[in-house]
Short mmCIF file of C-alpha atoms and ligand atoms in Angstrom, two decimals:
data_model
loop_
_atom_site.label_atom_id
_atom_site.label_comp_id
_atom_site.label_asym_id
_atom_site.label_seq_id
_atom_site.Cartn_x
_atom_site.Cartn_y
_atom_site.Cartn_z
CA UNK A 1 0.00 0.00 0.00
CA UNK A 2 1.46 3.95 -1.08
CA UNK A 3 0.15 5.93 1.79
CA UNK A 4 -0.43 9.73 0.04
CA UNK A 5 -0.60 12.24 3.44
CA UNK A 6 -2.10 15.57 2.10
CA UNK A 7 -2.67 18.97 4.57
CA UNK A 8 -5.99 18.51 4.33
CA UNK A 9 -9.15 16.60 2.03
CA UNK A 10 -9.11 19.40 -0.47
CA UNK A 11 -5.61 19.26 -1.47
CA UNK A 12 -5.63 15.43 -1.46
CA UNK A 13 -8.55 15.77 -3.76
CA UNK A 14 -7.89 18.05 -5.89
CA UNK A 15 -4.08 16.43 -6.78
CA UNK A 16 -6.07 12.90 -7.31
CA UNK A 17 -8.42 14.82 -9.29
CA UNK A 18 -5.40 15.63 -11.93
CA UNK A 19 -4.00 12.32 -11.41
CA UNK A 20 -7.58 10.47 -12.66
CA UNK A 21 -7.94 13.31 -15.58
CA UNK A 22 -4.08 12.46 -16.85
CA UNK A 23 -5.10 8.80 -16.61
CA UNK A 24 -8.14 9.70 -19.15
CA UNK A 25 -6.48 11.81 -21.37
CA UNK A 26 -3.98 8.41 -21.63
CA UNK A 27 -6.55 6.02 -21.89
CA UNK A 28 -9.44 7.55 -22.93
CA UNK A 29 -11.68 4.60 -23.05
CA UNK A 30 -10.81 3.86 -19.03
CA UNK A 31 -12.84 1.76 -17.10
CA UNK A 32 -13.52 3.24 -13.71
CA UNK A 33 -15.05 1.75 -10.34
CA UNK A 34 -16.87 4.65 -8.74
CA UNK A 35 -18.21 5.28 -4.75
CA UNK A 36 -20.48 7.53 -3.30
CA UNK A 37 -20.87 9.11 0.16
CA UNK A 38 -19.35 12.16 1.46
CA UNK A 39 -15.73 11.71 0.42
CA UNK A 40 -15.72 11.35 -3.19
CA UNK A 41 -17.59 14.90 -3.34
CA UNK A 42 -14.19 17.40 -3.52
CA UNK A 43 -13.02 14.79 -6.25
CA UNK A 44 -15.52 14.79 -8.10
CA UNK A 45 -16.35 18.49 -7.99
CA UNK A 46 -12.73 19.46 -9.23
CA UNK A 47 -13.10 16.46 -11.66
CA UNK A 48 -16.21 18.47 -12.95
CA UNK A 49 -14.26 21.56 -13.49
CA UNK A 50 -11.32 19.96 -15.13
CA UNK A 51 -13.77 18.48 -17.55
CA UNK A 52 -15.30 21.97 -18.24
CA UNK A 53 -11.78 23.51 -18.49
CA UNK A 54 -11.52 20.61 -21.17
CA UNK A 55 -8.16 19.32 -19.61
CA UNK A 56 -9.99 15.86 -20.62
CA UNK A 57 -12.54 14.31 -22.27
CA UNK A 58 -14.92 11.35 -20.27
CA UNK A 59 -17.07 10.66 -23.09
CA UNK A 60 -15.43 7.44 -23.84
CA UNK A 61 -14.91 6.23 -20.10
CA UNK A 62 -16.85 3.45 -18.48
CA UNK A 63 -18.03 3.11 -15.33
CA UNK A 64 -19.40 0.78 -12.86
CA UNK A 65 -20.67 2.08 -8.84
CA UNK A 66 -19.56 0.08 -6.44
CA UNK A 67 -23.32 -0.30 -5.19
CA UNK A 68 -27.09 0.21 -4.84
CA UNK A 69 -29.62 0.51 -2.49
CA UNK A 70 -31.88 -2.77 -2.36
CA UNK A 71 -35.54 -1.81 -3.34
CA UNK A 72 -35.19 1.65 -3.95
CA UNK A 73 -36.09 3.43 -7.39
CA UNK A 74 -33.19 4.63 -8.96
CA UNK A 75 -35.43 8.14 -9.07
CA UNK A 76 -35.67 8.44 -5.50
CA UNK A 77 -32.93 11.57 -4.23
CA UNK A 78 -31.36 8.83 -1.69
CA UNK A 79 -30.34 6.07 -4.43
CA UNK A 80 -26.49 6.31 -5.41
CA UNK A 81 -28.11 6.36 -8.95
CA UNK A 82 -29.39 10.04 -8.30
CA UNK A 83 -26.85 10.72 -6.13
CA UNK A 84 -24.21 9.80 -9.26
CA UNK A 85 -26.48 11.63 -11.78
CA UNK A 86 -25.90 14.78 -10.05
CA UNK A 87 -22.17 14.63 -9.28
CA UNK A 88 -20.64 12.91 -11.78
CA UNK A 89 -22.52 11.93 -15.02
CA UNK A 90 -24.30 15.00 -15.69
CA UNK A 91 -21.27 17.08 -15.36
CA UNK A 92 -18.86 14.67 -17.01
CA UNK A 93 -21.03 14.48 -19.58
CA UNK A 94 -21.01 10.54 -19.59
CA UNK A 95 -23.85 8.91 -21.56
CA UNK A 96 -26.14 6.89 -19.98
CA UNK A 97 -24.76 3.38 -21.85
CA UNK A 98 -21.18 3.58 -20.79
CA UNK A 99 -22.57 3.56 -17.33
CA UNK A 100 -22.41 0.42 -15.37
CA UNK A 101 -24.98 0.24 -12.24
CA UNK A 102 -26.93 -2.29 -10.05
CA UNK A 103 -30.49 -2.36 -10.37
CA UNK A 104 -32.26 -1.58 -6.90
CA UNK A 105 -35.53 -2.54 -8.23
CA UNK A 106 -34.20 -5.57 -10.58
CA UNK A 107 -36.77 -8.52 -10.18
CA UNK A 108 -34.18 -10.93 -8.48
CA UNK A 109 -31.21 -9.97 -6.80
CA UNK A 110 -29.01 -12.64 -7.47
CA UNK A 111 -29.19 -12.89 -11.14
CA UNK A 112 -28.68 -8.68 -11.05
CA UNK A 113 -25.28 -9.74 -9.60
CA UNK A 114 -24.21 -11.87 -11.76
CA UNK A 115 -25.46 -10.23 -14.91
CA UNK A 116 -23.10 -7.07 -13.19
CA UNK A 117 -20.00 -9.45 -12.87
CA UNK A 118 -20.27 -10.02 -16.23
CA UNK A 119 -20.73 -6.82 -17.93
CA UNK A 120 -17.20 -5.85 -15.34
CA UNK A 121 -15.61 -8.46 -17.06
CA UNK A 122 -17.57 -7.69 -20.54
CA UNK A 123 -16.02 -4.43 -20.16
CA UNK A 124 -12.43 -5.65 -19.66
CA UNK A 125 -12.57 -5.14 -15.60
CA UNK A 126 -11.67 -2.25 -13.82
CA UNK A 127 -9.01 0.00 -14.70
CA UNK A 128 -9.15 2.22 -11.64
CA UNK A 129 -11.30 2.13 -8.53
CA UNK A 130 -11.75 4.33 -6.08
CA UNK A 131 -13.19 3.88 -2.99
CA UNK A 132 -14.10 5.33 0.64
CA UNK A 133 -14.04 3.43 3.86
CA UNK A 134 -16.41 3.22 6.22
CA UNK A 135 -15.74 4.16 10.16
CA UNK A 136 -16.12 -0.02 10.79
CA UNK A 137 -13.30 -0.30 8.16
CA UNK A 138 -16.52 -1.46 5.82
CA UNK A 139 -15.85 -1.51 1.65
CA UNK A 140 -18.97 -0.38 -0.28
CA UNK A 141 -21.66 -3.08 1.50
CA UNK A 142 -18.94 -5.21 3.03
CA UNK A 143 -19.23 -5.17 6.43
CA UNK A 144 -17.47 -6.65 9.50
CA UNK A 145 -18.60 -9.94 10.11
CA UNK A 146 -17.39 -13.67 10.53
CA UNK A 147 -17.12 -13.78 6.39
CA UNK A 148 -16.43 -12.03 3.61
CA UNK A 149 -18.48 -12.26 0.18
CA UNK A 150 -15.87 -12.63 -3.13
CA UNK A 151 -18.39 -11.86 -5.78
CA UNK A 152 -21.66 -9.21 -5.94
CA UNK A 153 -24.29 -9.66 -3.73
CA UNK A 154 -27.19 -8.46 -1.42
CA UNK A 155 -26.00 -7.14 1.86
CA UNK A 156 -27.42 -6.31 5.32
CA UNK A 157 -26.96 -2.94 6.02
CA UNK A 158 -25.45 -2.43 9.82
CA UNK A 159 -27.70 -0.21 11.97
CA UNK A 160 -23.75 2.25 12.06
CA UNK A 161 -24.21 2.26 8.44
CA UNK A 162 -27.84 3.16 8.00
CA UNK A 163 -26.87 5.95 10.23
CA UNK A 164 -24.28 7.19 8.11
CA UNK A 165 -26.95 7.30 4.96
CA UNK A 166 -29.63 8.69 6.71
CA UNK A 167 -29.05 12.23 5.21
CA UNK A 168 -31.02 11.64 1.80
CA UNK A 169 -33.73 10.18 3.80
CA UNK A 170 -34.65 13.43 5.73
CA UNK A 171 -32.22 11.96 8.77
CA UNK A 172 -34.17 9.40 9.74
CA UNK A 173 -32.03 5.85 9.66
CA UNK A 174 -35.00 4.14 9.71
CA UNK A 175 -36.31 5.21 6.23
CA UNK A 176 -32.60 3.70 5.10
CA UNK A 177 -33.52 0.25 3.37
CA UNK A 178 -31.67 -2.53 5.18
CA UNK A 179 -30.07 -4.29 2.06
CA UNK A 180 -28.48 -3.19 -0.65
CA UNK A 181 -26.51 -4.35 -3.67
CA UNK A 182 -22.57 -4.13 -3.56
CA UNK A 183 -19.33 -5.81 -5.19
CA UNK A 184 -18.03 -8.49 -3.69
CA UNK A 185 -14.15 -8.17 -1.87
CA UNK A 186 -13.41 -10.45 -4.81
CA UNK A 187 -14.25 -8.23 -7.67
CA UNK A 188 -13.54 -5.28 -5.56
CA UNK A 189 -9.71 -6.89 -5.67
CA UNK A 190 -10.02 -7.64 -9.37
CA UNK A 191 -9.59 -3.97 -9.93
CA UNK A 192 -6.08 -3.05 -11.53
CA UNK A 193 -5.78 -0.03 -9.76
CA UNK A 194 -6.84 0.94 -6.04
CA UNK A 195 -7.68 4.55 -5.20
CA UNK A 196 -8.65 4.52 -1.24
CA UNK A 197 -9.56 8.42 -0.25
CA UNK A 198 -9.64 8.88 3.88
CA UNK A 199 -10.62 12.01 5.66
CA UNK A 200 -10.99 13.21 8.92
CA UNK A 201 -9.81 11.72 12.59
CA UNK A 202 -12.91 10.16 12.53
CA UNK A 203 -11.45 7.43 9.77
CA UNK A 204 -8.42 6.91 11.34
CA UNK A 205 -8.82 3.58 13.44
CA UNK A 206 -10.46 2.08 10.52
CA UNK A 207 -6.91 3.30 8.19
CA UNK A 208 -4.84 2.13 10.99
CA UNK A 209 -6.43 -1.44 11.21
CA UNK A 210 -6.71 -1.44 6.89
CA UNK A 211 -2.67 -0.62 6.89
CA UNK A 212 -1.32 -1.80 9.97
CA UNK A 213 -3.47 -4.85 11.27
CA UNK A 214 -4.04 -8.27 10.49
CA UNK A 215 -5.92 -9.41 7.26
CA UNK A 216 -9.42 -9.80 8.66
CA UNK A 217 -13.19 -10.23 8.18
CA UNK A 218 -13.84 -8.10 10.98
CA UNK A 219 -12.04 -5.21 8.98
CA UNK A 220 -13.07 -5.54 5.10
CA UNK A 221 -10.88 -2.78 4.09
CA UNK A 222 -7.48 -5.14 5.79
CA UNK A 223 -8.08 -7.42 1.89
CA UNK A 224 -6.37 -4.05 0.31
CA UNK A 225 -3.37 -5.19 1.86
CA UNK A 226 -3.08 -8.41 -0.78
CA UNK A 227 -3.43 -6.06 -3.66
CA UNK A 228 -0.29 -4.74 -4.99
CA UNK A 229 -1.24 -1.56 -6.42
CA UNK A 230 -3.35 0.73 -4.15
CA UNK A 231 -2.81 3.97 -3.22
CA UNK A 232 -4.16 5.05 0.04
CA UNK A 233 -4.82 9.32 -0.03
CA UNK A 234 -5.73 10.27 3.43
CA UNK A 235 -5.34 13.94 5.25
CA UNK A 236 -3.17 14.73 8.50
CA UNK A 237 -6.39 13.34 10.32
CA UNK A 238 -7.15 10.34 9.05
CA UNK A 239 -3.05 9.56 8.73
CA UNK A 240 -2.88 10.31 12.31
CA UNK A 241 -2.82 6.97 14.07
CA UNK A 242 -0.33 5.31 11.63
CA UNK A 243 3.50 5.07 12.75
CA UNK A 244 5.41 7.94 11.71
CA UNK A 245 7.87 5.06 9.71
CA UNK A 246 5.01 4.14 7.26
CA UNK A 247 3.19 7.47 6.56
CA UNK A 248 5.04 9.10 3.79
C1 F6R B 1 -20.42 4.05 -0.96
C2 F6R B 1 -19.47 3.17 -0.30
C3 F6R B 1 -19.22 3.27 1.18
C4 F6R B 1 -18.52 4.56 1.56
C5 F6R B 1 -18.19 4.59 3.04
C6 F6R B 1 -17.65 5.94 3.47
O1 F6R B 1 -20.49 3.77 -2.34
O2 F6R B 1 -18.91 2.37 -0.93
O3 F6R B 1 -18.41 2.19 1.57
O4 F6R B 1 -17.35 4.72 0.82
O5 F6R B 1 -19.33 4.33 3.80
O6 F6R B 1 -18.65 6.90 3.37
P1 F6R B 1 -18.33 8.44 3.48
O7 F6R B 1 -17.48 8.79 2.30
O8 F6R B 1 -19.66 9.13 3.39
O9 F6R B 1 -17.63 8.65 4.77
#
């Protein structure tokens, strides 16, 4: 794992920002794995204006979220559908069939998944991906527990993490659904490239057990150690339980 130390989230951002937008202007038909929540938002907002300052053009990039609330219209303000919609595809101006995403409202779940492996793999797999963490140390829907599932799936949302989400659904956890769609730690680690953003003290026991502890089910985000090429971008908070030796 590269740990990346930056003063703060919007420096660390804005420099992956023109990392990503040099990628696409080398491989402009890039497949990209893509979260949601609060700490892609900086990214994608300078991503946004780099586009309009045409330092690069998405039109030819793929992409595929990392999940999807379970039973929830892709319409409805709280799905990561709308949430992308507004952040990213609108203002990246990427067309509606280069994007990959998990049907909330698909008639079974488990064929969804698999139909979503294989358009990943249809696609040629996953260039970059770039992911958050959760406070638990969770992945997308991957959550502590006894085991880990390799491939898409449904998941059980923990009550922590319905918490976290409660903001599109006027702060009330309970209005959350309890399941949702999400890649498997498998095709999570099929991804060439890992991008892990980090931000605030509140993430840093989850970055200390992801870098520092033991491979573990109890910490999803400990599999990124058996990758060999993830970068982990974190600020001075988030950085600030790891051992002076290995931030850097
Ligand atoms: C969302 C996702 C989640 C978030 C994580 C951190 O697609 O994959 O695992 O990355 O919950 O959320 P924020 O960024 O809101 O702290």
């Amino acid at each position: 794992m590269k740990l990346i130390v930056y003063r703060n989230e919007r420096e660390a951002s804005a420099a992956t920002a023109e990392a990503l937008a040099s990628a696409i202007v080398r491989h402009p038909a890039m497949v990209l794995g893509l979260p949601t929540g609060r700490t892609p938002l900086p990214l994608y907002a300078r991503l946004a204006e780099l586009r309009e300052q045409r330092h690069f053009d998405a039109s030819r990039v793929t992409t595929f979220n990392l999940d999807e609330f379970w039973r929830l219209p892709a319409s409805h303000p709280g799905s990561y559908r709308a949430y992308m919609e507004r952040h990213v595809f609108s203002r990246l101006a990427i067309a509606a069939g280069q994007v990959g995403f998990l049907d909330g409202m698909a008639p079974d779940a488990e064929t969804e998944c698999l139909q979503y492996e294989r358009a990943i793999r249809a696609a040629g797999g996953l260039d970059v991906l770039i992911l958050g963490i959760g406070t638990n140390g969770h992945i997308g829907f991957n959550e502590p527990g006894a085991s880990l599932r390799a491939r898409t799936h449904l998941a059980a949302l923990k009550p922590q993490t319905r918490r976290a989400n409660a903001v599109f659904f006027e702060g009330d956890a309970s209005k959350v659904p309890g399941q949702a769609l999400c890649m498997g730690m498998g095709t999570i680690l099929g991804a060439r490239r890992i991008i892990l953003m980090a931000f605030g003290r509140g993430k840093s026991k989850a970055i200390q057990g992801m870098v520092q502890g033991p491979v573990t089910t109890r910490l999803p985000a400990s599999f990124l150690q058996l990758h060999a090429d993830v970068d982990v971008v974190l600020d001075e908070g988030a950085a600030e339980r790891l051992a002076a030796s290995q931030a850097g």
